[in-house]
mmCIF file of N, CA and C and ligand atoms in Angstrom:
data_model
loop_
_atom_site.group_PDB
_atom_site.id
_atom_site.type_symbol
_atom_site.label_atom_id
_atom_site.label_comp_id
_atom_site.label_asym_id
_atom_site.label_seq_id
_atom_site.Cartn_x
_atom_site.Cartn_y
_atom_site.Cartn_z
ATOM 1 N N MET A 35 0.846 -1.193 0.000
ATOM 2 C CA MET A 35 0.000 0.000 0.000
ATOM 3 C C MET A 35 0.881 1.241 0.000
ATOM 4 N N LYS A 36 0.253 2.323 -0.471
ATOM 5 C CA LYS A 36 0.995 3.573 -0.555
ATOM 6 C C LYS A 36 0.000 4.733 -0.448
ATOM 7 N N GLY A 37 0.506 5.878 0.004
ATOM 8 C CA GLY A 37 -0.323 7.079 0.010
ATOM 9 C C GLY A 37 -0.157 7.834 -1.303
ATOM 10 N N TYR A 38 -1.265 8.341 -1.814
ATOM 11 C CA TYR A 38 -1.230 9.116 -3.059
ATOM 12 C C TYR A 38 -1.853 10.479 -2.797
ATOM 13 N N VAL A 39 -1.214 11.520 -3.300
ATOM 14 C CA VAL A 39 -1.726 12.873 -3.129
ATOM 15 C C VAL A 39 -2.056 13.470 -4.490
ATOM 16 N N ASP A 40 -3.257 13.987 -4.621
ATOM 17 C CA ASP A 40 -3.640 14.717 -5.830
ATOM 18 C C ASP A 40 -3.109 16.142 -5.687
ATOM 19 N N LYS A 41 -2.010 16.425 -6.367
ATOM 20 C CA LYS A 41 -1.355 17.726 -6.213
ATOM 21 C C LYS A 41 -2.177 18.867 -6.806
ATOM 22 N N ASP A 42 -3.168 18.548 -7.611
ATOM 23 C CA ASP A 42 -4.061 19.594 -8.122
ATOM 24 C C ASP A 42 -5.042 20.048 -7.046
ATOM 25 N N VAL A 43 -5.159 19.247 -5.983
ATOM 26 C CA VAL A 43 -6.118 19.525 -4.907
ATOM 27 C C VAL A 43 -5.407 19.964 -3.627
ATOM 28 N N CYS A 44 -4.250 19.374 -3.335
ATOM 29 C CA CYS A 44 -3.477 19.687 -2.121
ATOM 30 C C CYS A 44 -3.236 21.195 -2.006
ATOM 31 N N VAL A 45 -3.350 21.707 -0.762
ATOM 32 C CA VAL A 45 -3.081 23.126 -0.525
ATOM 33 C C VAL A 45 -1.781 23.327 0.261
ATOM 34 N N GLY A 46 -1.037 22.244 0.475
ATOM 35 C CA GLY A 46 0.290 22.366 1.079
ATOM 36 C C GLY A 46 0.278 22.701 2.554
ATOM 37 N N CYS A 47 -0.757 22.292 3.274
ATOM 38 C CA CYS A 47 -0.846 22.652 4.698
ATOM 39 C C CYS A 47 0.144 21.878 5.560
ATOM 40 N N GLY A 48 0.590 20.711 5.099
ATOM 41 C CA GLY A 48 1.579 19.928 5.825
ATOM 42 C C GLY A 48 1.026 19.000 6.887
ATOM 43 N N MET A 49 -0.273 18.993 7.075
ATOM 44 C CA MET A 49 -0.851 18.170 8.127
ATOM 45 C C MET A 49 -0.509 16.697 7.969
ATOM 46 N N CYS A 50 -0.635 16.183 6.764
ATOM 47 C CA CYS A 50 -0.418 14.744 6.556
ATOM 48 C C CYS A 50 1.009 14.343 6.894
ATOM 49 N N VAL A 51 1.951 15.228 6.647
ATOM 50 C CA VAL A 51 3.351 14.943 6.957
ATOM 51 C C VAL A 51 3.530 14.848 8.468
ATOM 52 N N GLY A 52 2.816 15.702 9.203
ATOM 53 C CA GLY A 52 2.875 15.645 10.656
ATOM 54 C C GLY A 52 2.228 14.395 11.212
ATOM 55 N N VAL A 53 1.127 13.982 10.609
ATOM 56 C CA VAL A 53 0.403 12.801 11.101
ATOM 57 C C VAL A 53 1.129 11.517 10.726
ATOM 58 N N CYS A 54 1.674 11.449 9.543
ATOM 59 C CA CYS A 54 2.272 10.195 9.081
ATOM 60 C C CYS A 54 3.476 10.459 8.166
ATOM 61 N N PRO A 55 4.595 10.838 8.763
ATOM 62 C CA PRO A 55 5.787 11.132 7.955
ATOM 63 C C PRO A 55 6.358 9.904 7.254
ATOM 64 N N ASP A 56 5.966 8.712 7.695
ATOM 65 C CA ASP A 56 6.436 7.514 6.998
ATOM 66 C C ASP A 56 5.739 7.331 5.653
ATOM 67 N N ALA A 57 4.626 8.038 5.475
ATOM 68 C CA ALA A 57 3.881 7.899 4.218
ATOM 69 C C ALA A 57 3.980 9.142 3.337
ATOM 70 N N PHE A 58 4.051 10.320 3.984
ATOM 71 C CA PHE A 58 3.966 11.571 3.225
ATOM 72 C C PHE A 58 5.147 12.486 3.523
ATOM 73 N N ARG A 59 5.538 13.206 2.514
ATOM 74 C CA ARG A 59 6.564 14.245 2.673
ATOM 75 C C ARG A 59 6.169 15.419 1.780
ATOM 76 N N MET A 60 6.776 16.571 2.059
ATOM 77 C CA MET A 60 6.514 17.729 1.218
ATOM 78 C C MET A 60 7.474 17.706 0.038
ATOM 79 N N GLY A 61 6.954 17.852 -1.146
ATOM 80 C CA GLY A 61 7.788 17.900 -2.342
ATOM 81 C C GLY A 61 8.392 19.281 -2.524
ATOM 82 N N GLU A 62 9.338 19.379 -3.417
ATOM 83 C CA GLU A 62 9.981 20.672 -3.688
ATOM 84 C C GLU A 62 8.989 21.671 -4.265
ATOM 85 N N ASP A 63 7.870 21.183 -4.777
ATOM 86 C CA ASP A 63 6.833 22.059 -5.325
ATOM 87 C C ASP A 63 5.924 22.623 -4.240
ATOM 88 N N GLY A 64 6.169 22.227 -2.968
ATOM 89 C CA GLY A 64 5.365 22.757 -1.878
ATOM 90 C C GLY A 64 4.093 21.986 -1.599
ATOM 91 N N PHE A 65 3.916 20.891 -2.318
ATOM 92 C CA PHE A 65 2.746 20.046 -2.090
ATOM 93 C C PHE A 65 3.203 18.683 -1.580
ATOM 94 N N ALA A 66 2.301 18.027 -0.860
ATOM 95 C CA ALA A 66 2.640 16.726 -0.285
ATOM 96 C C ALA A 66 2.688 15.658 -1.362
ATOM 97 N N GLU A 67 3.391 14.582 -1.005
ATOM 98 C CA GLU A 67 3.431 13.426 -1.899
ATOM 99 C C GLU A 67 3.620 12.166 -1.066
ATOM 100 N N GLY A 68 3.059 11.069 -1.550
ATOM 101 C CA GLY A 68 3.361 9.771 -0.966
ATOM 102 C C GLY A 68 4.720 9.357 -1.486
ATOM 103 N N TRP A 69 5.553 8.799 -0.629
ATOM 104 C CA TRP A 69 6.928 8.589 -1.078
ATOM 105 C C TRP A 69 7.472 7.197 -0.862
ATOM 106 N N GLN A 70 6.734 6.318 -0.266
ATOM 107 C CA GLN A 70 7.270 4.965 -0.160
ATOM 108 C C GLN A 70 6.144 3.988 0.138
ATOM 109 N N GLU A 71 6.410 2.740 -0.151
ATOM 110 C CA GLU A 71 5.465 1.697 0.210
ATOM 111 C C GLU A 71 5.277 1.714 1.732
ATOM 112 N N LEU A 72 4.057 1.465 2.171
ATOM 113 C CA LEU A 72 3.748 1.574 3.588
ATOM 114 C C LEU A 72 3.950 0.254 4.322
ATOM 115 N N ALA A 73 4.701 0.313 5.405
ATOM 116 C CA ALA A 73 4.768 -0.829 6.303
ATOM 117 C C ALA A 73 3.392 -1.009 6.939
ATOM 118 N N ALA A 74 3.075 -2.238 7.300
ATOM 119 C CA ALA A 74 1.739 -2.548 7.816
ATOM 120 C C ALA A 74 1.375 -1.687 9.025
ATOM 121 N N ASP A 75 2.354 -1.356 9.847
ATOM 122 C CA ASP A 75 2.047 -0.636 11.081
ATOM 123 C C ASP A 75 1.876 0.879 10.881
ATOM 124 N N VAL A 76 2.016 1.375 9.674
ATOM 125 C CA VAL A 76 1.761 2.806 9.447
ATOM 126 C C VAL A 76 0.520 3.045 8.578
ATOM 127 N N VAL A 77 -0.120 1.971 8.136
ATOM 128 C CA VAL A 77 -1.294 2.126 7.264
ATOM 129 C C VAL A 77 -2.421 2.876 7.987
ATOM 130 N N ASP A 78 -2.641 2.554 9.254
ATOM 131 C CA ASP A 78 -3.712 3.237 9.994
ATOM 132 C C ASP A 78 -3.449 4.741 10.085
ATOM 133 N N ASP A 79 -2.199 5.126 10.343
ATOM 134 C CA ASP A 79 -1.856 6.556 10.416
ATOM 135 C C ASP A 79 -2.045 7.221 9.052
ATOM 136 N N ALA A 80 -1.678 6.525 7.993
ATOM 137 C CA ALA A 80 -1.844 7.087 6.649
ATOM 138 C C ALA A 80 -3.332 7.281 6.337
ATOM 139 N N ARG A 81 -4.127 6.327 6.740
ATOM 140 C CA ARG A 81 -5.579 6.452 6.513
ATOM 141 C C ARG A 81 -6.164 7.593 7.350
ATOM 142 N N GLN A 82 -5.620 7.768 8.561
ATOM 143 C CA GLN A 82 -6.075 8.885 9.394
ATOM 144 C C GLN A 82 -5.740 10.210 8.727
ATOM 145 N N ALA A 83 -4.557 10.313 8.154
ATOM 146 C CA ALA A 83 -4.176 11.532 7.438
ATOM 147 C C ALA A 83 -5.119 11.777 6.265
ATOM 148 N N ALA A 84 -5.468 10.706 5.568
ATOM 149 C CA ALA A 84 -6.398 10.852 4.437
ATOM 150 C C ALA A 84 -7.747 11.370 4.911
ATOM 151 N N GLU A 85 -8.191 10.854 6.058
ATOM 152 C CA GLU A 85 -9.477 11.279 6.609
ATOM 153 C C GLU A 85 -9.440 12.737 7.054
ATOM 154 N N ASP A 86 -8.282 13.141 7.585
ATOM 155 C CA ASP A 86 -8.160 14.482 8.154
ATOM 156 C C ASP A 86 -7.775 15.558 7.140
ATOM 157 N N CYS A 87 -7.292 15.160 5.979
ATOM 158 C CA CYS A 87 -6.883 16.161 4.979
ATOM 159 C C CYS A 87 -8.041 17.119 4.704
ATOM 160 N N PRO A 88 -7.816 18.422 4.856
ATOM 161 C CA PRO A 88 -8.922 19.381 4.767
ATOM 162 C C PRO A 88 -9.543 19.478 3.368
ATOM 163 N N VAL A 89 -8.829 19.010 2.370
ATOM 164 C CA VAL A 89 -9.365 19.109 1.008
ATOM 165 C C VAL A 89 -9.572 17.752 0.334
ATOM 166 N N GLY A 90 -9.377 16.666 1.106
ATOM 167 C CA GLY A 90 -9.636 15.346 0.555
ATOM 168 C C GLY A 90 -8.708 14.962 -0.587
ATOM 169 N N ALA A 91 -7.436 15.360 -0.469
ATOM 170 C CA ALA A 91 -6.504 15.131 -1.570
ATOM 171 C C ALA A 91 -5.804 13.775 -1.506
ATOM 172 N N ILE A 92 -6.015 13.035 -0.412
ATOM 173 C CA ILE A 92 -5.218 11.813 -0.185
ATOM 174 C C ILE A 92 -6.030 10.557 -0.432
ATOM 175 N N ASP A 93 -5.362 9.616 -1.089
ATOM 176 C CA ASP A 93 -5.918 8.284 -1.237
ATOM 177 C C ASP A 93 -4.855 7.318 -0.716
ATOM 178 N N VAL A 94 -5.272 6.299 0.003
ATOM 179 C CA VAL A 94 -4.357 5.259 0.479
ATOM 180 C C VAL A 94 -4.852 3.942 -0.095
ATOM 181 N N LYS A 95 -4.009 3.333 -0.903
ATOM 182 C CA LYS A 95 -4.449 2.083 -1.527
ATOM 183 C C LYS A 95 -3.249 1.230 -1.901
HETATM 184 S S1 SF4 B 229 -3.139 17.294 4.493
HETATM 185 FE FE1 SF4 B 229 -3.965 17.373 2.402
HETATM 186 S S2 SF4 B 229 -3.820 19.542 1.826
HETATM 187 FE FE2 SF4 B 229 -2.505 19.267 3.612
HETATM 188 S S3 SF4 B 229 -0.442 18.874 2.735
HETATM 189 FE FE3 SF4 B 229 -1.435 16.870 3.085
HETATM 190 S S4 SF4 B 229 -2.423 16.359 1.122
HETATM 191 FE FE4 SF4 B 229 -1.966 18.539 1.089
#
């Protein structure tokens, strides 16, 4: 599984990086991105970030 960010929707607030840095990081463009396959023990945090994203830009699959 991996986190995916729709950069056309992301507003660069950084919340997801704070909630789950193992799944998300800020790109040089100022928007978040999923950056690695998720270990089983971080999937719940990644899903929480997806739920909490203020603009619904995250998918975890
Ligand atoms: S929480 Fe959503 S809007 Fe904020 S940086 Fe992450 S993907 Fe972008």
